[in-house]
PDB file of C-alpha atoms in Angstrom:
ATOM      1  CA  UNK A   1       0.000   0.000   0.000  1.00 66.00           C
ATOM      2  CA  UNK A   2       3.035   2.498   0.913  1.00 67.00           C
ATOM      3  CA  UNK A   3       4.352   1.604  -2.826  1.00 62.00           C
ATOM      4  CA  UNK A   4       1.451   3.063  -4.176  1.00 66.00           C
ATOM      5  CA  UNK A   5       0.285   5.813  -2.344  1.00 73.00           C
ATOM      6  CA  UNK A   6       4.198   7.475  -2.170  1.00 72.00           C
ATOM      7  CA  UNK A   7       6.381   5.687  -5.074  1.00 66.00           C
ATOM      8  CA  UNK A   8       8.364   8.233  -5.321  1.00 71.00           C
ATOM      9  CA  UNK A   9       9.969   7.413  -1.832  1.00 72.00           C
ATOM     10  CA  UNK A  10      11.336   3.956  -3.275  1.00 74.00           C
ATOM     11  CA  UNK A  11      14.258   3.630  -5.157  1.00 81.00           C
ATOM     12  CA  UNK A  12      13.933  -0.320  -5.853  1.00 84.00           C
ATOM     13  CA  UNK A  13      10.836  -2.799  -5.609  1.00 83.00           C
ATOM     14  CA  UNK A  14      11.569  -6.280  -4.922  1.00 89.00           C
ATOM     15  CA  UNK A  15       9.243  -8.621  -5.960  1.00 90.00           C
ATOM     16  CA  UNK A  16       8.722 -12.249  -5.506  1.00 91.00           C
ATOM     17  CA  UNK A  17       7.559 -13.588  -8.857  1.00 91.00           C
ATOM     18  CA  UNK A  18       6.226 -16.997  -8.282  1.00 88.00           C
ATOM     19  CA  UNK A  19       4.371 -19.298 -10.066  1.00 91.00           C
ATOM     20  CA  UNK A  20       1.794 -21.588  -9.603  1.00 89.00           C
ATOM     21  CA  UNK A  21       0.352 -23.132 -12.755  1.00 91.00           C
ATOM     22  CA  UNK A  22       1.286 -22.610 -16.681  1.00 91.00           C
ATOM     23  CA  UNK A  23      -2.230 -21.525 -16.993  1.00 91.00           C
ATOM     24  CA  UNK A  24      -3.215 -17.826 -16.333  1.00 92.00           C
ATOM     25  CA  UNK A  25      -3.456 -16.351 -13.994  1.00 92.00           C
ATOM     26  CA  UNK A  26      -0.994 -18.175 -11.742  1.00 92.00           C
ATOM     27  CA  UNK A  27       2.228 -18.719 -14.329  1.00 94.00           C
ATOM     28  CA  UNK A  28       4.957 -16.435 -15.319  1.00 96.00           C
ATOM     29  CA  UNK A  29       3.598 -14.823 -18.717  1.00 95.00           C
ATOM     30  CA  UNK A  30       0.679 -13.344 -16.519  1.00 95.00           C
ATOM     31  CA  UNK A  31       2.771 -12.080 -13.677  1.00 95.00           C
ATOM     32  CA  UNK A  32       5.199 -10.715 -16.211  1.00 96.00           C
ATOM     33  CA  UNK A  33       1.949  -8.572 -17.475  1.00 94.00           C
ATOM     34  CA  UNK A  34       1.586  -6.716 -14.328  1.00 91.00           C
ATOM     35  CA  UNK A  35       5.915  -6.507 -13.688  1.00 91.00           C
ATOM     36  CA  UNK A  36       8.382  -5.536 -15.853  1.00 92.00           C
ATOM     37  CA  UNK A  37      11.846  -6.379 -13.771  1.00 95.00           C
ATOM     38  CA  UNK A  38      15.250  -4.730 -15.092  1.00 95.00           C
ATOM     39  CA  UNK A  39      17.116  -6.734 -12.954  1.00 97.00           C
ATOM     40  CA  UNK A  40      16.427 -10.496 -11.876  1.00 97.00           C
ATOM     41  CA  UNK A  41      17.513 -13.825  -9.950  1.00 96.00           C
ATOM     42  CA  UNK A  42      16.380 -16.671 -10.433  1.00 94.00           C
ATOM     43  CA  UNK A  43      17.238 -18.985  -7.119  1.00 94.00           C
ATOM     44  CA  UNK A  44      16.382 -22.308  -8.512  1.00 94.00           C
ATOM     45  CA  UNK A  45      14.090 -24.717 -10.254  1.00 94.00           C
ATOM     46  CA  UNK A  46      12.196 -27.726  -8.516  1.00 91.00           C
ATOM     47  CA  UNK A  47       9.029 -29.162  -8.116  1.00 87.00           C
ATOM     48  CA  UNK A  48       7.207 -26.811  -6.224  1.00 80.00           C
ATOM     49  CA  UNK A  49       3.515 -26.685  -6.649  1.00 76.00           C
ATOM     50  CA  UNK A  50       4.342 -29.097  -9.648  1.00 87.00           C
ATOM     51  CA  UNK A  51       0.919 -30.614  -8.962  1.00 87.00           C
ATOM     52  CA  UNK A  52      -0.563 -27.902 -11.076  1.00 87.00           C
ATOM     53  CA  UNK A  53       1.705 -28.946 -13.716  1.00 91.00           C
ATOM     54  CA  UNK A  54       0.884 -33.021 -13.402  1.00 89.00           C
ATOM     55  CA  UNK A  55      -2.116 -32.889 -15.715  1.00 90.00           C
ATOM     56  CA  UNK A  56      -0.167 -31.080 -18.602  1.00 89.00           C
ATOM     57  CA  UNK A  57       2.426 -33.921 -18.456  1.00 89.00           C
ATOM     58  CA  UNK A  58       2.408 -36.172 -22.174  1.00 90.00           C
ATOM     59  CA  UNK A  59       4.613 -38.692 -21.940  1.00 90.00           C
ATOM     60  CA  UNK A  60       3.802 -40.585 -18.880  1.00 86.00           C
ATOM     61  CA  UNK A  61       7.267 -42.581 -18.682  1.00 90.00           C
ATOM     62  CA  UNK A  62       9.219 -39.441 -18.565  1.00 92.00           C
ATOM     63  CA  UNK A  63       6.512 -37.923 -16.056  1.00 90.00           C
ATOM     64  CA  UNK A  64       9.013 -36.409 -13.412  1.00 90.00           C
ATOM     65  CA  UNK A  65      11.598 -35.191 -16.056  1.00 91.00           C
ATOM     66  CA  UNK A  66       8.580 -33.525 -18.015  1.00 92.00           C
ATOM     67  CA  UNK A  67       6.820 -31.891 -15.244  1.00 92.00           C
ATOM     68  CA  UNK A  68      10.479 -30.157 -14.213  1.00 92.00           C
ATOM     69  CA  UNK A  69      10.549 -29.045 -17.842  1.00 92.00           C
ATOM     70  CA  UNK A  70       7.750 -27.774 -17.781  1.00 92.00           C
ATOM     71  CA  UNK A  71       8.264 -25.657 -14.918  1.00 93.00           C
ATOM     72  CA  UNK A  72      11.205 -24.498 -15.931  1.00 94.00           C
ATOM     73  CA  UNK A  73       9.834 -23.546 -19.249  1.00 93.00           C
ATOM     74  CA  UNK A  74       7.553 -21.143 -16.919  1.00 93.00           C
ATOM     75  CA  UNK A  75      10.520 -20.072 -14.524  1.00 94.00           C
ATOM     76  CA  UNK A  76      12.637 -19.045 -17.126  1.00 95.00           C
ATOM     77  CA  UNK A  77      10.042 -17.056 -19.278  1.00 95.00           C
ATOM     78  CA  UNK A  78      11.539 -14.801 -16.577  1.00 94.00           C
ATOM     79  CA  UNK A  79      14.520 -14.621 -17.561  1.00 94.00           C
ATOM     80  CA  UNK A  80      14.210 -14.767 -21.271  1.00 93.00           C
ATOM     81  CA  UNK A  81      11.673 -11.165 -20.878  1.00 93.00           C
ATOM     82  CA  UNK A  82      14.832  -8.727 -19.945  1.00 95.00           C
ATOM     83  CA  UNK A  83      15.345  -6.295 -22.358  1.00 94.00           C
ATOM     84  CA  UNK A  84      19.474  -6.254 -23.570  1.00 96.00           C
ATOM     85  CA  UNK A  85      20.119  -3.507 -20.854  1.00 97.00           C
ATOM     86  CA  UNK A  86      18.533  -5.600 -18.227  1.00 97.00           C
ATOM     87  CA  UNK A  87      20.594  -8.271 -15.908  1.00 98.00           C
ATOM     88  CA  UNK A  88      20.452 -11.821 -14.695  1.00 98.00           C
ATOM     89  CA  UNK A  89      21.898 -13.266 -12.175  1.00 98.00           C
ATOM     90  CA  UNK A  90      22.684 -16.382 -13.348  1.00 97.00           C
ATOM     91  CA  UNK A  91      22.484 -19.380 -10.463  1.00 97.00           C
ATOM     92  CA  UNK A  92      25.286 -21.652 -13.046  1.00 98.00           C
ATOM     93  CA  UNK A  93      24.478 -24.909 -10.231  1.00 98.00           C
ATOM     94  CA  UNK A  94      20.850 -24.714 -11.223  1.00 96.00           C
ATOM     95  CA  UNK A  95      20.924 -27.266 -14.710  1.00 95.00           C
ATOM     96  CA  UNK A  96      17.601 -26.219 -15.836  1.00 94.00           C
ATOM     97  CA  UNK A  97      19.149 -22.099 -15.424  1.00 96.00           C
ATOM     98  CA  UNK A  98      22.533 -22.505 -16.565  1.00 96.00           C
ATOM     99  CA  UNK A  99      20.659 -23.786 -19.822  1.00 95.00           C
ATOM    100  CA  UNK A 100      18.483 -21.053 -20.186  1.00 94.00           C
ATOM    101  CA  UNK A 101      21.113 -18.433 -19.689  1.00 95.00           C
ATOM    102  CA  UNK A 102      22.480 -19.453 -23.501  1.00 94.00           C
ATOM    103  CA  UNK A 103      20.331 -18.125 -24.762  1.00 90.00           C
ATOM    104  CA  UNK A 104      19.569 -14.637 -23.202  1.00 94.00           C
ATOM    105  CA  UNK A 105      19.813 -11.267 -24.717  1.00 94.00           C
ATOM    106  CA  UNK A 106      20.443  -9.765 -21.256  1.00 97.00           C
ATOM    107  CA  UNK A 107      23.643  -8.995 -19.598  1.00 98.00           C
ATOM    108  CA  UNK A 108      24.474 -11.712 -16.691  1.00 97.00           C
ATOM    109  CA  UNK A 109      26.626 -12.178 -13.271  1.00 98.00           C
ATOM    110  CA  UNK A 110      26.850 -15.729 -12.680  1.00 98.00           C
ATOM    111  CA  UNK A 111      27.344 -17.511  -8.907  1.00 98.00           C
ATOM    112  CA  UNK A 112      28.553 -20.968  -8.841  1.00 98.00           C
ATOM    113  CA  UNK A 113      30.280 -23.328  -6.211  1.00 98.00           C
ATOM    114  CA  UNK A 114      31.613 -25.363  -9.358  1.00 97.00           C
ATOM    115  CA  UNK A 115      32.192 -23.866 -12.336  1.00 97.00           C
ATOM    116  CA  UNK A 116      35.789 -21.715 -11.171  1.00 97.00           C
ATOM    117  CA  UNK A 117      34.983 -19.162 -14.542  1.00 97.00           C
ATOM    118  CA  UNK A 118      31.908 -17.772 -11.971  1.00 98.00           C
ATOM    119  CA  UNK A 119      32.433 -14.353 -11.597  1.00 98.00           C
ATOM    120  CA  UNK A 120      30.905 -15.112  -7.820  1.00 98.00           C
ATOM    121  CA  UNK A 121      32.755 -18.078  -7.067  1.00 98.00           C
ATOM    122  CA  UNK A 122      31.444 -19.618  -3.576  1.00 98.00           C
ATOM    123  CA  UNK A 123      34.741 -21.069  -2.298  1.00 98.00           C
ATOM    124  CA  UNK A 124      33.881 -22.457   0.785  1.00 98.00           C
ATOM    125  CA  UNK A 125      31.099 -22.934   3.396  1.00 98.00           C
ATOM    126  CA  UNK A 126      31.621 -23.109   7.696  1.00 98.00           C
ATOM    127  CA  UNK A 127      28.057 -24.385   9.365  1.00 98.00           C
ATOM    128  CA  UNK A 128      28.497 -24.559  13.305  1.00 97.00           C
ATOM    129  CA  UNK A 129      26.139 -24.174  16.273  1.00 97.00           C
ATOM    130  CA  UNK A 130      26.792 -20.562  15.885  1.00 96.00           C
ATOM    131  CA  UNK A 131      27.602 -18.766  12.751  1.00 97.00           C
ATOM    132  CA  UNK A 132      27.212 -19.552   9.094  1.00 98.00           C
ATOM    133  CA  UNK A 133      30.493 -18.509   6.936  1.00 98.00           C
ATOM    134  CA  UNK A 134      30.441 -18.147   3.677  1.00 98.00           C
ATOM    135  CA  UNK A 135      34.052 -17.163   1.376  1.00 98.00           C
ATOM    136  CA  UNK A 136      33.897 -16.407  -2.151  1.00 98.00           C
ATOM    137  CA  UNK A 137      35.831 -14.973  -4.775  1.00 98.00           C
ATOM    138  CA  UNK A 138      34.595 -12.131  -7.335  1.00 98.00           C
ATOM    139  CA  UNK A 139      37.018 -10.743  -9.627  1.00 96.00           C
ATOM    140  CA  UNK A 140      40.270 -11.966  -8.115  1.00 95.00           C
ATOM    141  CA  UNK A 141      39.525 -10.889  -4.585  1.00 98.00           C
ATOM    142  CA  UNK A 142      38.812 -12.775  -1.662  1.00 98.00           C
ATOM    143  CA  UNK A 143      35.313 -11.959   0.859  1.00 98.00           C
ATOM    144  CA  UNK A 144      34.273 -13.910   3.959  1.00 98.00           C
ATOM    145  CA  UNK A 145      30.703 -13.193   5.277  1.00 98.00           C
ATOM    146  CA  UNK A 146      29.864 -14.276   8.883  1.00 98.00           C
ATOM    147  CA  UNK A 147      26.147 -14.521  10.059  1.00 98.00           C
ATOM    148  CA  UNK A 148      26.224 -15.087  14.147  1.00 96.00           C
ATOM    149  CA  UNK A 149      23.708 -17.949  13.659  1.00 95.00           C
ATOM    150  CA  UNK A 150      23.385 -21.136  12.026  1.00 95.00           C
ATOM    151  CA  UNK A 151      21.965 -21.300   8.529  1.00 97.00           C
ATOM    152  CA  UNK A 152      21.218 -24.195   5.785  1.00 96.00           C
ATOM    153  CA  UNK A 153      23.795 -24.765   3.434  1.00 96.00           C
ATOM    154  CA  UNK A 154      21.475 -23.463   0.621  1.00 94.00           C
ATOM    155  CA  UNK A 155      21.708 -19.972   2.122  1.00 97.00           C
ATOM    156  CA  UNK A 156      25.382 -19.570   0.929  1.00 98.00           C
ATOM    157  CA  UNK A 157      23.746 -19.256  -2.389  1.00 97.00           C
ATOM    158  CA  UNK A 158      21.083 -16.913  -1.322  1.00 97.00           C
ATOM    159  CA  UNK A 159      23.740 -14.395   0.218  1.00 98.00           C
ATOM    160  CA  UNK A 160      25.772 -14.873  -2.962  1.00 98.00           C
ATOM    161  CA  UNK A 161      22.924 -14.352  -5.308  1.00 98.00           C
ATOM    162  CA  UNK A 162      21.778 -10.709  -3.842  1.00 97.00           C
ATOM    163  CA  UNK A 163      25.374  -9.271  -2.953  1.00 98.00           C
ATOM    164  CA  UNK A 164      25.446  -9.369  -6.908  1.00 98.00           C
ATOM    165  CA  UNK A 165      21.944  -7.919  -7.569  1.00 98.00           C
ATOM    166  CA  UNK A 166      23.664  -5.274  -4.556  1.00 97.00           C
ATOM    167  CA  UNK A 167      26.412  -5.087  -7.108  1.00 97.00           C
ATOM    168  CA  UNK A 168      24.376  -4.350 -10.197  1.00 97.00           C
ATOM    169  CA  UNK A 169      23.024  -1.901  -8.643  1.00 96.00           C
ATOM    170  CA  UNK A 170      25.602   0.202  -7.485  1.00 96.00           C
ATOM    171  CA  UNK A 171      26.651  -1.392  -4.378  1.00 96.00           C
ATOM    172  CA  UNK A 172      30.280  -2.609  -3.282  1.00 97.00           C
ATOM    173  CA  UNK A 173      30.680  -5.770  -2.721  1.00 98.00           C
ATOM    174  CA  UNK A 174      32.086  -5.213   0.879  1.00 98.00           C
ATOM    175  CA  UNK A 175      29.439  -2.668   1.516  1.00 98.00           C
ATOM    176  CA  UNK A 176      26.611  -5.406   0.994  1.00 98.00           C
ATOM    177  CA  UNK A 177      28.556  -8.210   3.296  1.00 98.00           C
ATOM    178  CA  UNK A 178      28.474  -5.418   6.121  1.00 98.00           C
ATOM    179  CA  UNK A 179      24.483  -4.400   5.313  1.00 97.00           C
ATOM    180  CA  UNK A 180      23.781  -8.480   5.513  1.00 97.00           C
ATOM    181  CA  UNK A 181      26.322  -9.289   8.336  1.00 98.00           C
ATOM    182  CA  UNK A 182      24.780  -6.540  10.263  1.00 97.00           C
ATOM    183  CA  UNK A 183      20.885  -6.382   9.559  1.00 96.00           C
ATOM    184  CA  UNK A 184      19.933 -10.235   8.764  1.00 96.00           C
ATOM    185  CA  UNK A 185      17.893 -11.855  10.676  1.00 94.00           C
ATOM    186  CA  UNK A 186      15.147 -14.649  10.057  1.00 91.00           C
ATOM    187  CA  UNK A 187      11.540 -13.475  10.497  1.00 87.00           C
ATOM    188  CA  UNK A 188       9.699 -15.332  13.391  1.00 86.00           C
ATOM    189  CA  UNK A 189       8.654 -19.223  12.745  1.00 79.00           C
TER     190      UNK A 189
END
């Protein structure tokens, strides 16, 4: 409601563009009607709410591989709507992205743990009872971001993923490890 009462407070909207169905209104073509991104990041692809998918499944023997394509498909419509001056933030561990990403017009930042050419290279990952540690490389230079709490593995790629939107958009690297070692916390439940 703030957004659109006194837009001209914001600099950046972040929106969660999530899809439910390849069917209107709940899939990515419909979303993409109502939100034009400049910048995105794609996380991953699984089989969330792949139920919805299930019935739109053809060959029955290839049923799980099918239903992830055709989510993907959905996901990636996402990615394949920036304009040339737009950015991804290419997830390279994600199959299903790292194949999309070919074929983009957009310019892209890619995070990996395993391909070394990343340009955010997660080098290593410390889980104990209390912190979560996370050192990458970008660009030649080493960083090491420490959370005073445990965290799931997965979250290394989270961290990674929006210190280089932060970077798109204008913010140092170091800058956005201090704003996230300092101000994260996990909401409630």
């Amino acid at each position: 409601i703030k957004l659109l009462f006194d837009f001209g407070k914001y600099d950046f909207l972040v929106a969660e563009m999530g899809i439910d169905s390849p069917k209107p209104p709940k899939n990515m073509d419909y979303l993409l009607k109502i939100v034009r991104p400049k910048v995105v990041v794609l996380t991953n692809i699984d089989y969330e709410h792949s139920v919805y998918f299930e019935p739109y499944v053809k060959d029955k023997k290839r049923f799980e591989e099918e239903v992830l394509d055709l989510i993907s498909q959905e996901e990636t419509l996402l990615l394949k709507s920036l304009p040339k001056d737009g950015w991804v933030i290419v997830n390279m561990d994600d199959p299903q992205i790292l194949k999309a990403s070919r074929d983009l017009r957009a310019n892209q930042i890619t995070v990996s743990s395993e391909y070394k050419d990343a340009d955010f290279l997660i080098s290593e990952v410390e889980i104990s009872v209390d912190s979560f540690i996370i050192q990458f490389l970008n660009k030649g230079k080493k960083f090491v971001m420490k959370i005073k709490q445990p965290l799931p593995y997965f979250f290394a790629h989270s961290f990674v993923l929006s210190i280089a939107v932060s970077k798109v958009l204008g913010v140092d690297v170091s800058e956005a490890i201090l704003t996230l070692q300092n101000k994260f916390s996990l909401p409630p439940g």
